[in-house]
PDB file of C-alpha atoms in Angstrom:
ATOM      1  CA  LYS A   1     -49.364  47.339 -43.439  1.00 53.00           C
ATOM      2  CA  GLU A   2     -47.073  46.764 -40.269  1.00 55.00           C
ATOM      3  CA  LEU A   3     -44.454  49.199 -40.568  1.00 59.00           C
ATOM      4  CA  VAL A   4     -40.988  47.118 -40.481  1.00 62.00           C
ATOM      5  CA  MET A   5     -39.039  48.632 -37.521  1.00 60.00           C
ATOM      6  CA  PRO A   6     -35.118  46.440 -38.670  1.00 90.00           C
ATOM      7  CA  PHE A   7     -33.740  47.856 -35.157  1.00 96.00           C
ATOM      8  CA  VAL A   8     -33.142  46.084 -31.745  1.00 97.00           C
ATOM      9  CA  ASN A   9     -31.920  46.978 -28.619  1.00 97.00           C
ATOM     10  CA  GLU A  10     -29.891  44.093 -27.441  1.00 97.00           C
ATOM     11  CA  TYR A  11     -27.047  44.146 -25.733  1.00 97.00           C
ATOM     12  CA  VAL A  12     -23.194  43.145 -27.192  1.00 97.00           C
ATOM     13  CA  SER A  13     -21.885  39.725 -27.639  1.00 97.00           C
ATOM     14  CA  ASP A  14     -18.733  40.221 -26.233  1.00 96.00           C
ATOM     15  CA  GLU A  15     -17.252  38.360 -30.369  1.00 97.00           C
ATOM     16  CA  ASP A  16     -19.089  41.964 -31.492  1.00 97.00           C
ATOM     17  CA  ALA A  17     -18.037  44.428 -29.263  1.00 97.00           C
ATOM     18  CA  GLN A  18     -14.070  43.502 -29.972  1.00 97.00           C
ATOM     19  CA  LYS A  19     -15.259  42.762 -33.520  1.00 98.00           C
ATOM     20  CA  TYR A  20     -15.914  47.056 -33.882  1.00 97.00           C
ATOM     21  CA  ASP A  21     -13.805  48.250 -30.547  1.00 97.00           C
ATOM     22  CA  LEU A  22     -16.761  49.162 -28.731  1.00 97.00           C
ATOM     23  CA  ASP A  23     -14.201  50.315 -25.350  1.00 96.00           C
ATOM     24  CA  ASN A  24     -11.989  52.034 -27.378  1.00 95.00           C
ATOM     25  CA  LEU A  25     -15.260  53.744 -29.432  1.00 95.00           C
ATOM     26  CA  TRP A  26     -16.533  54.786 -26.352  1.00 93.00           C
ATOM     27  CA  ASN A  27     -13.055  55.830 -24.465  1.00 93.00           C
ATOM     28  CA  LYS A  28     -12.302  58.735 -27.106  1.00 93.00           C
ATOM     29  CA  TYR A  29     -15.428  60.657 -27.049  1.00 90.00           C
ATOM     30  CA  ASN A  30     -16.947  59.249 -23.489  1.00 87.00           C
ATOM     31  CA  TYR A  31     -16.583  62.450 -20.726  1.00 81.00           C
ATOM     32  CA  SER A  32     -16.188  60.120 -17.460  1.00 81.00           C
ATOM     33  CA  THR A  33     -12.944  59.887 -16.370  1.00 80.00           C
ATOM     34  CA  LEU A  34     -13.816  55.036 -15.764  1.00 85.00           C
ATOM     35  CA  LYS A  35     -13.604  53.628 -18.727  1.00 90.00           C
ATOM     36  CA  MET A  36     -14.007  50.834 -20.816  1.00 92.00           C
ATOM     37  CA  PRO A  37     -14.027  47.610 -19.804  1.00 90.00           C
ATOM     38  CA  GLU A  38     -14.045  48.987 -16.283  1.00 91.00           C
ATOM     39  CA  LEU A  39     -16.854  51.152 -16.474  1.00 90.00           C
ATOM     40  CA  LEU A  40     -19.086  47.993 -17.464  1.00 92.00           C
ATOM     41  CA  ASN A  41     -18.823  46.029 -14.583  1.00 89.00           C
ATOM     42  CA  HIS A  42     -20.712  49.428 -12.889  1.00 87.00           C
ATOM     43  CA  PHE A  43     -23.575  48.524 -15.257  1.00 84.00           C
ATOM     44  CA  ASP A  44     -26.236  45.817 -14.110  1.00 86.00           C
ATOM     45  CA  VAL A  45     -25.563  43.665 -17.272  1.00 89.00           C
ATOM     46  CA  HIS A  46     -21.186  44.200 -17.846  1.00 91.00           C
ATOM     47  CA  GLN A  47     -22.115  44.395 -21.672  1.00 95.00           C
ATOM     48  CA  HIS A  48     -22.208  46.606 -24.180  1.00 96.00           C
ATOM     49  CA  SER A  49     -25.213  47.879 -25.898  1.00 97.00           C
ATOM     50  CA  TRP A  50     -26.459  48.821 -29.060  1.00 98.00           C
ATOM     51  CA  CYS A  51     -29.533  48.694 -31.411  1.00 98.00           C
ATOM     52  CA  VAL A  52     -28.554  47.086 -33.848  1.00 98.00           C
ATOM     53  CA  ASP A  53     -30.217  45.672 -37.211  1.00 97.00           C
ATOM     54  CA  LYS A  54     -28.840  42.434 -37.660  1.00 94.00           C
ATOM     55  CA  GLU A  55     -29.881  42.544 -41.591  1.00 92.00           C
ATOM     56  CA  ARG A  56     -28.669  44.403 -43.149  1.00 94.00           C
ATOM     57  CA  GLY A  57     -25.560  44.484 -40.447  1.00 95.00           C
ATOM     58  CA  TYR A  58     -26.571  48.436 -39.114  1.00 97.00           C
ATOM     59  CA  TRP A  59     -26.122  49.131 -35.386  1.00 98.00           C
ATOM     60  CA  LEU A  60     -25.962  52.283 -33.503  1.00 98.00           C
ATOM     61  CA  PHE A  61     -24.007  52.531 -30.445  1.00 98.00           C
ATOM     62  CA  ASN A  62     -24.204  55.483 -27.752  1.00 96.00           C
ATOM     63  CA  CYS A  63     -20.673  57.071 -26.855  1.00 94.00           C
ATOM     64  CA  GLY A  64     -22.667  59.357 -23.954  1.00 90.00           C
ATOM     65  CA  PHE A  65     -21.591  62.917 -23.641  1.00 88.00           C
ATOM     66  CA  LEU A  66     -18.160  64.769 -24.734  1.00 87.00           C
ATOM     67  CA  ILE A  67     -15.994  66.310 -22.187  1.00 79.00           C
ATOM     68  CA  ASN A  68     -16.726  70.098 -21.669  1.00 78.00           C
ATOM     69  CA  ASN A  69     -13.212  71.461 -20.414  1.00 74.00           C
ATOM     70  CA  ASP A  70     -13.975  75.173 -20.634  1.00 75.00           C
ATOM     71  CA  SER A  71     -16.749  74.613 -17.807  1.00 71.00           C
ATOM     72  CA  ILE A  72     -17.935  77.540 -15.214  1.00 75.00           C
ATOM     73  CA  SER A  73     -16.395  74.962 -12.121  1.00 77.00           C
ATOM     74  CA  GLY A  74     -13.210  74.885 -13.840  1.00 77.00           C
ATOM     75  CA  TYR A  75     -13.137  70.698 -13.929  1.00 76.00           C
ATOM     76  CA  ALA A  76     -13.916  69.219 -17.572  1.00 72.00           C
ATOM     77  CA  GLU A  77     -17.257  67.317 -17.081  1.00 75.00           C
ATOM     78  CA  ALA A  78     -20.223  66.468 -19.814  1.00 74.00           C
ATOM     79  CA  SER A  79     -21.172  69.204 -22.413  1.00 82.00           C
ATOM     80  CA  ASP A  80     -24.502  69.001 -23.805  1.00 87.00           C
ATOM     81  CA  LYS A  81     -23.199  66.928 -27.013  1.00 93.00           C
ATOM     82  CA  GLU A  82     -24.394  63.605 -27.417  1.00 94.00           C
ATOM     83  CA  VAL A  83     -22.217  61.122 -29.449  1.00 96.00           C
ATOM     84  CA  PHE A  84     -23.748  57.793 -31.925  1.00 97.00           C
ATOM     85  CA  ILE A  85     -21.368  55.760 -33.661  1.00 98.00           C
ATOM     86  CA  LEU A  86     -23.654  54.842 -37.129  1.00 98.00           C
ATOM     87  CA  HIS A  87     -21.793  51.006 -38.290  1.00 98.00           C
ATOM     88  CA  VAL A  88     -23.392  51.282 -42.169  1.00 97.00           C
ATOM     89  CA  ASN A  89     -21.634  49.205 -45.107  1.00 95.00           C
ATOM     90  CA  GLY A  90     -18.935  48.384 -43.125  1.00 96.00           C
ATOM     91  CA  GLN A  91     -18.661  52.195 -42.015  1.00 96.00           C
ATOM     92  CA  ASN A  92     -18.785  53.657 -39.020  1.00 97.00           C
ATOM     93  CA  ILE A  93     -19.937  57.368 -39.552  1.00 98.00           C
ATOM     94  CA  VAL A  94     -19.532  59.256 -35.869  1.00 97.00           C
ATOM     95  CA  PHE A  95     -22.581  61.794 -34.995  1.00 98.00           C
ATOM     96  CA  ILE A  96     -22.583  64.429 -32.746  1.00 97.00           C
ATOM     97  CA  LEU A  97     -25.878  65.385 -31.471  1.00 97.00           C
ATOM     98  CA  THR A  98     -27.266  67.823 -28.760  1.00 95.00           C
ATOM     99  CA  SER A  99     -30.733  68.171 -27.690  1.00 93.00           C
ATOM    100  CA  HIS A 100     -33.110  70.370 -25.728  1.00 91.00           C
ATOM    101  CA  GLY A 101     -36.108  69.488 -23.797  1.00 91.00           C
ATOM    102  CA  MET A 102     -39.424  69.519 -25.234  1.00 92.00           C
ATOM    103  CA  GLU A 103     -43.041  69.874 -23.616  1.00 93.00           C
ATOM    104  CA  SER A 104     -43.578  67.122 -21.820  1.00 92.00           C
ATOM    105  CA  THR A 105     -47.358  65.023 -21.644  1.00 90.00           C
ATOM    106  CA  ASP A 106     -48.945  62.078 -19.258  1.00 91.00           C
ATOM    107  CA  LEU A 107     -48.478  59.419 -22.340  1.00 90.00           C
ATOM    108  CA  TYR A 108     -44.719  61.219 -23.020  1.00 92.00           C
ATOM    109  CA  PRO A 109     -43.078  62.564 -19.523  1.00 93.00           C
ATOM    110  CA  MET A 110     -39.297  62.897 -21.314  1.00 93.00           C
ATOM    111  CA  HIS A 111     -40.168  64.778 -24.647  1.00 95.00           C
ATOM    112  CA  PHE A 112     -37.164  66.057 -26.646  1.00 93.00           C
ATOM    113  CA  SER A 113     -35.683  66.885 -29.977  1.00 96.00           C
ATOM    114  CA  TYR A 114     -32.265  66.245 -30.912  1.00 97.00           C
ATOM    115  CA  GLU A 115     -30.291  68.612 -33.216  1.00 97.00           C
ATOM    116  CA  LEU A 116     -27.621  67.753 -34.871  1.00 98.00           C
ATOM    117  CA  VAL A 117     -24.116  69.524 -34.826  1.00 97.00           C
ATOM    118  CA  SER A 118     -21.687  67.382 -37.685  1.00 97.00           C
ATOM    119  CA  MET A 119     -21.730  63.732 -38.630  1.00 97.00           C
ATOM    120  CA  SER A 120     -18.266  62.997 -40.021  1.00 97.00           C
ATOM    121  CA  PRO A 121     -18.176  61.092 -43.022  1.00 97.00           C
ATOM    122  CA  SER A 122     -21.047  63.235 -44.262  1.00 95.00           C
ATOM    123  CA  SER A 123     -21.481  60.627 -47.153  1.00 94.00           C
ATOM    124  CA  LEU A 124     -20.709  57.268 -48.329  1.00 95.00           C
ATOM    125  CA  PRO A 125     -20.328  55.611 -51.426  1.00 93.00           C
ATOM    126  CA  ASN A 126     -23.513  54.822 -52.979  1.00 91.00           C
ATOM    127  CA  MET A 127     -25.793  56.364 -49.292  1.00 94.00           C
ATOM    128  CA  SER A 128     -26.134  60.080 -49.185  1.00 96.00           C
ATOM    129  CA  ARG A 129     -26.789  61.960 -46.495  1.00 97.00           C
ATOM    130  CA  GLU A 130     -30.136  62.291 -46.559  1.00 96.00           C
ATOM    131  CA  SER A 131     -30.300  58.105 -46.589  1.00 96.00           C
ATOM    132  CA  LEU A 132     -27.258  58.606 -43.262  1.00 97.00           C
ATOM    133  CA  LEU A 133     -29.733  60.458 -41.251  1.00 97.00           C
ATOM    134  CA  ASN A 134     -32.785  58.773 -41.670  1.00 97.00           C
ATOM    135  CA  ILE A 135     -31.058  55.114 -40.420  1.00 97.00           C
ATOM    136  CA  LEU A 136     -29.394  57.312 -37.870  1.00 97.00           C
ATOM    137  CA  LYS A 137     -33.240  59.041 -37.143  1.00 97.00           C
ATOM    138  CA  ASP A 138     -34.796  55.602 -37.231  1.00 96.00           C
ATOM    139  CA  ALA A 139     -32.079  54.139 -34.419  1.00 97.00           C
ATOM    140  CA  ILE A 140     -32.547  56.379 -32.120  1.00 97.00           C
ATOM    141  CA  ASN A 141     -36.430  56.058 -33.021  1.00 96.00           C
ATOM    142  CA  ILE A 142     -35.975  52.759 -30.997  1.00 96.00           C
ATOM    143  CA  PHE A 143     -32.518  53.695 -29.016  1.00 96.00           C
ATOM    144  CA  LYS A 144     -34.589  56.642 -27.195  1.00 95.00           C
ATOM    145  CA  TYR A 145     -33.761  56.879 -23.867  1.00 87.00           C
ATOM    146  CA  ASN A 146     -31.453  54.695 -23.002  1.00 92.00           C
ATOM    147  CA  GLY A 147     -31.673  51.891 -25.257  1.00 95.00           C
ATOM    148  CA  ILE A 148     -31.526  47.946 -23.863  1.00 96.00           C
ATOM    149  CA  ARG A 149     -30.591  49.617 -20.682  1.00 93.00           C
ATOM    150  CA  ASP A 150     -34.009  51.801 -19.746  1.00 93.00           C
ATOM    151  CA  LEU A 151     -36.618  50.066 -21.212  1.00 91.00           C
ATOM    152  CA  GLU A 152     -39.354  51.534 -18.611  1.00 92.00           C
ATOM    153  CA  GLU A 153     -38.168  55.231 -19.568  1.00 92.00           C
ATOM    154  CA  ASN A 154     -38.196  54.702 -23.128  1.00 94.00           C
ATOM    155  CA  ALA A 155     -41.286  53.396 -22.982  1.00 94.00           C
ATOM    156  CA  LYS A 156     -41.900  57.288 -21.324  1.00 95.00           C
ATOM    157  CA  THR A 157     -39.507  58.854 -23.891  1.00 95.00           C
ATOM    158  CA  LEU A 158     -40.735  60.609 -27.653  1.00 95.00           C
ATOM    159  CA  ILE A 159     -38.241  62.343 -29.359  1.00 96.00           C
ATOM    160  CA  GLU A 160     -38.409  64.701 -32.382  1.00 96.00           C
ATOM    161  CA  PHE A 161     -35.814  65.784 -34.810  1.00 97.00           C
ATOM    162  CA  ASP A 162     -34.427  69.482 -35.936  1.00 95.00           C
ATOM    163  CA  PHE A 163     -32.739  68.226 -38.690  1.00 95.00           C
TER     164      PHE A 163
END
C-alpha cells in the first residue's frame, strides 16, 4: 500500500499570501535587513513558497533564520535558529528549530538533524503536541532543503528529527 503524502511544495498565490499575511510573518521573524515584499524581487520566482496540504487546509511556511544580536562581529546576523510556521485548523503554530549537520552519504550529501527549541502554542483544542509535531515532521520531510525553490538540492537532502 502506497503511503499518502498530502503535503506538496508550491508557490503561494497572491490571494493566499495576502489572506495569511505571509509578508508580515516573514518580516517578523527573518533576520534579513531586506524586507518583504521587496525581497521577493530577489528570488527567481517573485512569490512566496510553502509546503501545503490543500485537503486538510494545512501549510508550512519557512521564515528563515532569526536574528542574532550577540554575534562575535558585533553586527546583527543570522542565528542558528530557524522559524517555521505551521498552519493547522485555522491557527498558526510557531516552531523554532535548530539543526546540525550529520554524516553525508553519496546518495544524500545534505544530511542534517533538527532539534526543537520551542513551539507556541504547544497544543490546540482537539490536537495534541505530539500530533502537531508529527504534522510538522511530515511537512518538513517534503519541504526538505528549500521547498519548491530548490528541488535539485531537496533530492539530495535527508532530514532526521531529534524530537
